[in-house]
Amino acid sequence: AQKVTQAQTEISVVEKEDVTLDCVYETRDTTYYLFWYKQPPSGELVFLIRRNSFDEQNEISGRYSWNFQKSTSSFNFTITASQVVDSAVYFCALSGPDKETSGSRLTFGEGTQLTVNP
Amino acid sequence: NAGVTQTPKFQVLKTGQSMTLQCAQDMNHEYMSWYRQDPGMGLRLIHYSVGAGITDQGEVPNGYNVSRSTTEDFPLRLLSAAPSQTSVYFCASSYSSASEYEQYFGPGTRLTVT
């Protein structure tokens, strides 16, 4: 069974602070994919990044960076110099093979509400 | 490219009423799915489809039906609405059901059942 845990329900920071959102996952599969999605106040979900289980290189995209560590089953997301526009709910998700259907199963964490105050 | 569209954006139903949430995508994606989002529970899969004519149940299918007569459309039907179905519903599509493809989400439908 797959499981994703985002232990931080809510985080509040002041603009320009760095903030890290934690994501811990459980799976028995050797091949799987990890995702981060952003849900701004407008409500839609926006895809941010995908990582496969064989690629542990960290990734940086502008102010965003992701740290994938298989040894601790974690895929943490850091926002550097946060801005008010970063305020959103962020979801970590895990996709792996669904043996019952030969397709895949996407499991979401509970989400972390990030509030960036001016 | 409109992406994934959902109608309506908001809906209020009385207990026992039925209705259909519409979902359409114009990306020729094989895989489509419905999720519900409840506070503190993330998104949970209701039903999904790997292609026209093929549907299957997800994690929380009770009280919902789906059909997929075309690649583009994937409506979700509430058979007899209950207050427990008050939620935000998201439709999503993906190039295929394989693990590596990200899903594209619609704007959501906020449903209240009184």
PDB file of C-alpha atoms in Angstrom:
ATOM      1  CA  ALA A   1       0.000   0.000   0.000  1.00  0.00           C
ATOM      2  CA  GLN A   2       1.116   3.537  -0.682  1.00  0.00           C
ATOM      3  CA  LYS A   3       1.027   6.331   1.819  1.00  0.00           C
ATOM      4  CA  VAL A   4       2.096   9.972   1.800  1.00  0.00           C
ATOM      5  CA  THR A   5       2.414  12.007   4.972  1.00  0.00           C
ATOM      6  CA  GLN A   6       2.683  15.767   5.149  1.00  0.00           C
ATOM      7  CA  ALA A   7       3.005  16.327   8.857  1.00  0.00           C
ATOM      8  CA  GLN A   8       2.849  20.117   8.648  1.00  0.00           C
ATOM      9  CA  THR A   9      -0.803  21.069   8.382  1.00  0.00           C
ATOM     10  CA  GLU A  10      -0.169  24.814   8.349  1.00  0.00           C
ATOM     11  CA  ILE A  11       2.936  26.967   8.093  1.00  0.00           C
ATOM     12  CA  SER A  12       3.030  30.714   8.418  1.00  0.00           C
ATOM     13  CA  VAL A  13       6.100  32.762   7.474  1.00  0.00           C
ATOM     14  CA  VAL A  14       6.974  36.357   6.805  1.00  0.00           C
ATOM     15  CA  GLU A  15       7.869  37.390   3.291  1.00  0.00           C
ATOM     16  CA  LYS A  16      11.500  36.714   2.279  1.00  0.00           C
ATOM     17  CA  GLU A  17      11.885  33.880   4.749  1.00  0.00           C
ATOM     18  CA  ASP A  18      12.892  30.458   3.456  1.00  0.00           C
ATOM     19  CA  VAL A  19      10.422  27.664   4.125  1.00  0.00           C
ATOM     20  CA  THR A  20      10.601  23.889   3.748  1.00  0.00           C
ATOM     21  CA  LEU A  21       7.562  21.694   3.284  1.00  0.00           C
ATOM     22  CA  ASP A  22       8.088  18.118   4.372  1.00  0.00           C
ATOM     23  CA  CYS A  23       6.856  15.016   2.581  1.00  0.00           C
ATOM     24  CA  VAL A  24       7.429  11.443   3.716  1.00  0.00           C
ATOM     25  CA  TYR A  25       6.184   8.493   1.723  1.00  0.00           C
ATOM     26  CA  GLU A  26       5.771   4.741   2.049  1.00  0.00           C
ATOM     27  CA  THR A  27       5.772   2.249  -0.777  1.00  0.00           C
ATOM     28  CA  ARG A  28       6.961  -1.269  -1.477  1.00  0.00           C
ATOM     29  CA  ASP A  29       7.515  -0.566  -5.153  1.00  0.00           C
ATOM     30  CA  THR A  30      10.999  -0.072  -6.534  1.00  0.00           C
ATOM     31  CA  THR A  31       9.768   2.102  -9.387  1.00  0.00           C
ATOM     32  CA  TYR A  32       7.584   5.028  -8.465  1.00  0.00           C
ATOM     33  CA  TYR A  33       7.154   8.734  -9.078  1.00  0.00           C
ATOM     34  CA  LEU A  34       6.782  11.629  -6.690  1.00  0.00           C
ATOM     35  CA  PHE A  35       4.968  14.855  -7.451  1.00  0.00           C
ATOM     36  CA  TRP A  36       4.310  18.231  -5.930  1.00  0.00           C
ATOM     37  CA  TYR A  37       1.163  20.196  -6.757  1.00  0.00           C
ATOM     38  CA  LYS A  38       0.218  23.720  -5.736  1.00  0.00           C
ATOM     39  CA  GLN A  39      -3.351  24.774  -4.975  1.00  0.00           C
ATOM     40  CA  PRO A  40      -3.599  28.583  -4.786  1.00  0.00           C
ATOM     41  CA  PRO A  41      -6.625  30.306  -3.227  1.00  0.00           C
ATOM     42  CA  SER A  42      -8.370  30.218  -6.606  1.00  0.00           C
ATOM     43  CA  GLY A  43      -8.683  26.451  -6.121  1.00  0.00           C
ATOM     44  CA  GLU A  44      -7.137  24.798  -9.155  1.00  0.00           C
ATOM     45  CA  LEU A  45      -4.282  22.327  -8.761  1.00  0.00           C
ATOM     46  CA  VAL A  46      -1.079  23.146 -10.578  1.00  0.00           C
ATOM     47  CA  PHE A  47       1.638  20.605 -11.295  1.00  0.00           C
ATOM     48  CA  LEU A  48       5.067  21.709 -10.027  1.00  0.00           C
ATOM     49  CA  ILE A  49       7.479  18.812 -10.349  1.00  0.00           C
ATOM     50  CA  ARG A  50       7.872  15.081 -10.952  1.00  0.00           C
ATOM     51  CA  ARG A  51      10.688  12.893  -9.683  1.00  0.00           C
ATOM     52  CA  ASN A  52      11.276   9.207 -10.423  1.00  0.00           C
ATOM     53  CA  SER A  53      12.590   6.797  -7.835  1.00  0.00           C
ATOM     54  CA  PHE A  54      15.921   6.327  -9.595  1.00  0.00           C
ATOM     55  CA  ASP A  55      16.833   9.974  -9.772  1.00  0.00           C
ATOM     56  CA  GLU A  56      17.974  11.371  -6.434  1.00  0.00           C
ATOM     57  CA  GLN A  57      19.465  14.528  -7.827  1.00  0.00           C
ATOM     58  CA  ASN A  58      18.145  17.629  -6.200  1.00  0.00           C
ATOM     59  CA  GLU A  59      16.356  20.027  -8.482  1.00  0.00           C
ATOM     60  CA  ILE A  60      16.190  23.788  -8.459  1.00  0.00           C
ATOM     61  CA  SER A  61      13.780  25.933 -10.398  1.00  0.00           C
ATOM     62  CA  GLY A  62      14.087  29.596  -9.576  1.00  0.00           C
ATOM     63  CA  ARG A  63      13.167  30.032  -5.906  1.00  0.00           C
ATOM     64  CA  TYR A  64      11.918  26.442  -5.672  1.00  0.00           C
ATOM     65  CA  SER A  65      14.079  23.447  -4.846  1.00  0.00           C
ATOM     66  CA  TRP A  66      13.363  19.836  -4.089  1.00  0.00           C
ATOM     67  CA  ASN A  67      15.372  17.396  -2.010  1.00  0.00           C
ATOM     68  CA  PHE A  68      14.685  13.717  -2.705  1.00  0.00           C
ATOM     69  CA  GLN A  69      16.253  11.220  -0.281  1.00  0.00           C
ATOM     70  CA  LYS A  70      15.370   7.547  -0.724  1.00  0.00           C
ATOM     71  CA  SER A  71      17.209   6.613   2.466  1.00  0.00           C
ATOM     72  CA  THR A  72      14.652   8.549   4.507  1.00  0.00           C
ATOM     73  CA  SER A  73      11.736   8.206   2.034  1.00  0.00           C
ATOM     74  CA  SER A  74      11.397  11.946   1.863  1.00  0.00           C
ATOM     75  CA  PHE A  75      10.777  14.454  -0.912  1.00  0.00           C
ATOM     76  CA  ASN A  76      10.952  17.882   0.668  1.00  0.00           C
ATOM     77  CA  PHE A  77      10.175  21.172  -1.038  1.00  0.00           C
ATOM     78  CA  THR A  78      11.928  24.431  -0.183  1.00  0.00           C
ATOM     79  CA  ILE A  79      10.866  27.904  -1.205  1.00  0.00           C
ATOM     80  CA  THR A  80      13.648  30.458  -0.916  1.00  0.00           C
ATOM     81  CA  ALA A  81      12.842  34.104  -0.236  1.00  0.00           C
ATOM     82  CA  SER A  82       9.126  33.409  -0.006  1.00  0.00           C
ATOM     83  CA  GLN A  83       6.609  35.800  -1.494  1.00  0.00           C
ATOM     84  CA  VAL A  84       2.952  36.479  -0.744  1.00  0.00           C
ATOM     85  CA  VAL A  85       2.027  34.828  -4.057  1.00  0.00           C
ATOM     86  CA  ASP A  86       3.453  31.573  -2.710  1.00  0.00           C
ATOM     87  CA  SER A  87       0.531  31.354  -0.289  1.00  0.00           C
ATOM     88  CA  ALA A  88      -1.288  28.160  -1.211  1.00  0.00           C
ATOM     89  CA  VAL A  89      -1.927  24.591  -0.214  1.00  0.00           C
ATOM     90  CA  TYR A  90       0.857  22.324  -1.400  1.00  0.00           C
ATOM     91  CA  PHE A  91       0.291  18.634  -2.005  1.00  0.00           C
ATOM     92  CA  CYS A  92       2.875  15.898  -2.265  1.00  0.00           C
ATOM     93  CA  ALA A  93       1.767  12.816  -4.203  1.00  0.00           C
ATOM     94  CA  LEU A  94       3.131   9.352  -4.967  1.00  0.00           C
ATOM     95  CA  SER A  95       2.381   7.339  -8.088  1.00  0.00           C
ATOM     96  CA  GLY A  96       3.176   3.686  -8.397  1.00  0.00           C
ATOM     97  CA  PRO A  97       1.945   0.613 -10.230  1.00  0.00           C
ATOM     98  CA  ASP A  98      -1.506  -0.621  -9.339  1.00  0.00           C
ATOM     99  CA  LYS A  99      -1.171  -4.363  -9.495  1.00  0.00           C
ATOM    100  CA  GLU A 100      -4.931  -4.894  -9.558  1.00  0.00           C
ATOM    101  CA  THR A 101      -5.439  -2.875 -12.719  1.00  0.00           C
ATOM    102  CA  SER A 102      -2.023  -2.872 -14.419  1.00  0.00           C
ATOM    103  CA  GLY A 103      -2.274   0.902 -14.376  1.00  0.00           C
ATOM    104  CA  SER A 104      -1.015   3.228 -11.694  1.00  0.00           C
ATOM    105  CA  ARG A 105      -2.324   4.657  -8.459  1.00  0.00           C
ATOM    106  CA  LEU A 106      -1.769   8.257  -7.373  1.00  0.00           C
ATOM    107  CA  THR A 107      -1.874   8.866  -3.635  1.00  0.00           C
ATOM    108  CA  PHE A 108      -1.945  12.378  -2.205  1.00  0.00           C
ATOM    109  CA  GLY A 109      -0.769  13.637   1.132  1.00  0.00           C
ATOM    110  CA  GLU A 110      -3.090  15.720   3.272  1.00  0.00           C
ATOM    111  CA  GLY A 111      -1.587  18.975   2.076  1.00  0.00           C
ATOM    112  CA  THR A 112       0.258  21.828   3.805  1.00  0.00           C
ATOM    113  CA  GLN A 113      -1.332  25.270   3.947  1.00  0.00           C
ATOM    114  CA  LEU A 114       1.433  27.848   3.506  1.00  0.00           C
ATOM    115  CA  THR A 115       0.679  31.437   4.374  1.00  0.00           C
ATOM    116  CA  VAL A 116       3.252  34.081   3.517  1.00  0.00           C
ATOM    117  CA  ASN A 117       2.596  37.341   5.305  1.00  0.00           C
ATOM    118  CA  PRO A 118       3.866  40.693   3.988  1.00  0.00           C
TER     119      PRO A 118
ATOM    120  CA  ASN B   1      -6.342  24.554 -25.543  1.00  0.00           C
ATOM    121  CA  ALA B   2      -8.946  24.784 -22.787  1.00  0.00           C
ATOM    122  CA  GLY B   3      -7.341  21.888 -20.866  1.00  0.00           C
ATOM    123  CA  VAL B   4      -9.749  20.278 -18.409  1.00  0.00           C
ATOM    124  CA  THR B   5     -13.096  21.989 -17.952  1.00  0.00           C
ATOM    125  CA  GLN B   6     -15.710  21.292 -15.304  1.00  0.00           C
ATOM    126  CA  THR B   7     -19.272  22.456 -14.883  1.00  0.00           C
ATOM    127  CA  PRO B   8     -20.859  23.685 -12.738  1.00  0.00           C
ATOM    128  CA  LYS B   9     -18.446  25.562 -10.452  1.00  0.00           C
ATOM    129  CA  PHE B  10     -20.895  25.583  -7.569  1.00  0.00           C
ATOM    130  CA  GLN B  11     -23.944  23.465  -6.792  1.00  0.00           C
ATOM    131  CA  VAL B  12     -26.332  23.105  -3.893  1.00  0.00           C
ATOM    132  CA  LEU B  13     -28.459  19.963  -3.691  1.00  0.00           C
ATOM    133  CA  LYS B  14     -31.047  18.682  -1.300  1.00  0.00           C
ATOM    134  CA  THR B  15     -30.606  15.237   0.201  1.00  0.00           C
ATOM    135  CA  GLY B  16     -31.868  12.601  -2.202  1.00  0.00           C
ATOM    136  CA  GLN B  17     -31.502  14.659  -5.363  1.00  0.00           C
ATOM    137  CA  SER B  18     -29.372  13.424  -8.225  1.00  0.00           C
ATOM    138  CA  MET B  19     -27.133  15.360 -10.538  1.00  0.00           C
ATOM    139  CA  THR B  20     -24.263  15.036 -12.986  1.00  0.00           C
ATOM    140  CA  LEU B  21     -20.954  16.863 -12.767  1.00  0.00           C
ATOM    141  CA  GLN B  22     -19.549  17.427 -16.220  1.00  0.00           C
ATOM    142  CA  CYS B  23     -15.893  17.074 -17.173  1.00  0.00           C
ATOM    143  CA  ALA B  24     -14.251  17.471 -20.553  1.00  0.00           C
ATOM    144  CA  GLN B  25     -10.655  17.610 -21.798  1.00  0.00           C
ATOM    145  CA  ASP B  26      -9.288  18.607 -25.167  1.00  0.00           C
ATOM    146  CA  MET B  27      -5.798  17.135 -24.878  1.00  0.00           C
ATOM    147  CA  ASN B  28      -6.700  13.686 -26.257  1.00  0.00           C
ATOM    148  CA  HIS B  29      -5.701  12.140 -22.937  1.00  0.00           C
ATOM    149  CA  GLU B  30      -6.450   8.486 -22.378  1.00  0.00           C
ATOM    150  CA  TYR B  31      -6.684   8.613 -18.605  1.00  0.00           C
ATOM    151  CA  MET B  32      -9.320  10.569 -16.719  1.00  0.00           C
ATOM    152  CA  SER B  33     -10.260  10.537 -13.075  1.00  0.00           C
ATOM    153  CA  TRP B  34     -12.477  12.095 -10.431  1.00  0.00           C
ATOM    154  CA  TYR B  35     -11.288  13.096  -6.975  1.00  0.00           C
ATOM    155  CA  ARG B  36     -12.962  14.613  -3.991  1.00  0.00           C
ATOM    156  CA  GLN B  37     -11.157  16.983  -1.667  1.00  0.00           C
ATOM    157  CA  ASP B  38     -12.141  17.198   1.967  1.00  0.00           C
ATOM    158  CA  PRO B  39     -10.378  19.225   4.682  1.00  0.00           C
ATOM    159  CA  GLY B  40      -7.376  17.413   6.137  1.00  0.00           C
ATOM    160  CA  MET B  41      -7.769  14.419   3.814  1.00  0.00           C
ATOM    161  CA  GLY B  42      -6.015  15.450   0.646  1.00  0.00           C
ATOM    162  CA  LEU B  43      -7.566  14.233  -2.587  1.00  0.00           C
ATOM    163  CA  ARG B  44      -9.221  10.832  -2.757  1.00  0.00           C
ATOM    164  CA  LEU B  45      -9.893   8.966  -5.966  1.00  0.00           C
ATOM    165  CA  ILE B  46     -13.560   8.238  -6.714  1.00  0.00           C
ATOM    166  CA  HIS B  47     -13.529   6.659 -10.187  1.00  0.00           C
ATOM    167  CA  TYR B  48     -11.192   6.582 -13.117  1.00  0.00           C
ATOM    168  CA  SER B  49     -11.073   5.605 -16.767  1.00  0.00           C
ATOM    169  CA  VAL B  50      -8.143   4.378 -18.859  1.00  0.00           C
ATOM    170  CA  GLY B  51      -9.953   4.958 -22.149  1.00  0.00           C
ATOM    171  CA  ALA B  52     -13.327   5.286 -23.800  1.00  0.00           C
ATOM    172  CA  GLY B  53     -15.674   2.555 -22.641  1.00  0.00           C
ATOM    173  CA  ILE B  54     -13.493   1.545 -19.670  1.00  0.00           C
ATOM    174  CA  THR B  55     -14.108   2.724 -16.115  1.00  0.00           C
ATOM    175  CA  ASP B  56     -13.145   1.452 -12.697  1.00  0.00           C
ATOM    176  CA  GLN B  57     -13.595   2.267  -9.036  1.00  0.00           C
ATOM    177  CA  GLY B  58     -11.149   4.197  -6.941  1.00  0.00           C
ATOM    178  CA  GLU B  59     -10.846   4.572  -3.204  1.00  0.00           C
ATOM    179  CA  VAL B  60     -14.282   6.078  -2.429  1.00  0.00           C
ATOM    180  CA  PRO B  61     -16.729   5.051  -5.203  1.00  0.00           C
ATOM    181  CA  ASN B  62     -19.927   4.524  -3.199  1.00  0.00           C
ATOM    182  CA  GLY B  63     -22.766   6.825  -4.216  1.00  0.00           C
ATOM    183  CA  TYR B  64     -21.200   7.776  -7.544  1.00  0.00           C
ATOM    184  CA  ASN B  65     -21.411   6.496 -11.115  1.00  0.00           C
ATOM    185  CA  VAL B  66     -19.301   7.316 -14.138  1.00  0.00           C
ATOM    186  CA  SER B  67     -19.309   6.597 -17.839  1.00  0.00           C
ATOM    187  CA  ARG B  68     -16.830   7.280 -20.637  1.00  0.00           C
ATOM    188  CA  SER B  69     -18.496   7.169 -24.015  1.00  0.00           C
ATOM    189  CA  THR B  70     -15.905   9.426 -25.666  1.00  0.00           C
ATOM    190  CA  THR B  71     -12.241  10.201 -25.050  1.00  0.00           C
ATOM    191  CA  GLU B  72     -13.114  13.800 -24.212  1.00  0.00           C
ATOM    192  CA  ASP B  73     -15.905  13.470 -21.656  1.00  0.00           C
ATOM    193  CA  PHE B  74     -16.063  11.855 -18.247  1.00  0.00           C
ATOM    194  CA  PRO B  75     -19.205  12.817 -16.303  1.00  0.00           C
ATOM    195  CA  LEU B  76     -19.678  11.960 -12.628  1.00  0.00           C
ATOM    196  CA  ARG B  77     -23.205  11.167 -11.495  1.00  0.00           C
ATOM    197  CA  LEU B  78     -24.435  11.434  -7.926  1.00  0.00           C
ATOM    198  CA  LEU B  79     -27.267   8.954  -7.617  1.00  0.00           C
ATOM    199  CA  SER B  80     -28.962  10.182  -4.433  1.00  0.00           C
ATOM    200  CA  ALA B  81     -27.085  13.014  -2.788  1.00  0.00           C
ATOM    201  CA  ALA B  82     -26.194  12.786   0.892  1.00  0.00           C
ATOM    202  CA  PRO B  83     -24.680  15.434   3.208  1.00  0.00           C
ATOM    203  CA  SER B  84     -21.499  13.284   3.357  1.00  0.00           C
ATOM    204  CA  GLN B  85     -20.984  14.095  -0.318  1.00  0.00           C
ATOM    205  CA  THR B  86     -20.499  17.769   0.437  1.00  0.00           C
ATOM    206  CA  SER B  87     -17.030  18.326  -0.956  1.00  0.00           C
ATOM    207  CA  VAL B  88     -14.977  19.875  -3.716  1.00  0.00           C
ATOM    208  CA  TYR B  89     -14.782  17.624  -6.764  1.00  0.00           C
ATOM    209  CA  PHE B  90     -11.896  17.664  -9.196  1.00  0.00           C
ATOM    210  CA  CYS B  91     -11.689  16.031 -12.570  1.00  0.00           C
ATOM    211  CA  ALA B  92      -8.227  15.256 -13.926  1.00  0.00           C
ATOM    212  CA  SER B  93      -6.722  13.861 -17.079  1.00  0.00           C
ATOM    213  CA  SER B  94      -3.370  12.393 -18.011  1.00  0.00           C
ATOM    214  CA  TYR B  95      -1.666  11.194 -21.176  1.00  0.00           C
ATOM    215  CA  SER B  96      -1.864   7.624 -19.892  1.00  0.00           C
ATOM    216  CA  SER B  97      -2.397   5.638 -16.741  1.00  0.00           C
ATOM    217  CA  ALA B  98       1.326   4.960 -16.389  1.00  0.00           C
ATOM    218  CA  SER B  99       2.914   6.230 -13.188  1.00  0.00           C
ATOM    219  CA  GLU B 100       5.185   8.841 -14.715  1.00  0.00           C
ATOM    220  CA  TYR B 101       2.590  11.116 -16.243  1.00  0.00           C
ATOM    221  CA  GLU B 102       1.375  14.100 -14.294  1.00  0.00           C
ATOM    222  CA  GLN B 103      -2.299  14.789 -14.088  1.00  0.00           C
ATOM    223  CA  TYR B 104      -3.941  17.974 -15.266  1.00  0.00           C
ATOM    224  CA  PHE B 105      -6.782  19.165 -13.071  1.00  0.00           C
ATOM    225  CA  GLY B 106      -9.968  21.039 -13.788  1.00  0.00           C
ATOM    226  CA  PRO B 107     -10.984  24.079 -11.718  1.00  0.00           C
ATOM    227  CA  GLY B 108     -13.200  22.038  -9.400  1.00  0.00           C
ATOM    228  CA  THR B 109     -16.881  21.913  -8.477  1.00  0.00           C
ATOM    229  CA  ARG B 110     -17.906  22.931  -4.961  1.00  0.00           C
ATOM    230  CA  LEU B 111     -20.922  20.834  -3.981  1.00  0.00           C
ATOM    231  CA  THR B 112     -23.050  21.363  -0.899  1.00  0.00           C
ATOM    232  CA  VAL B 113     -25.731  18.846   0.055  1.00  0.00           C
ATOM    233  CA  THR B 114     -28.274  20.060   2.602  1.00  0.00           C
TER     234      THR B 114
END
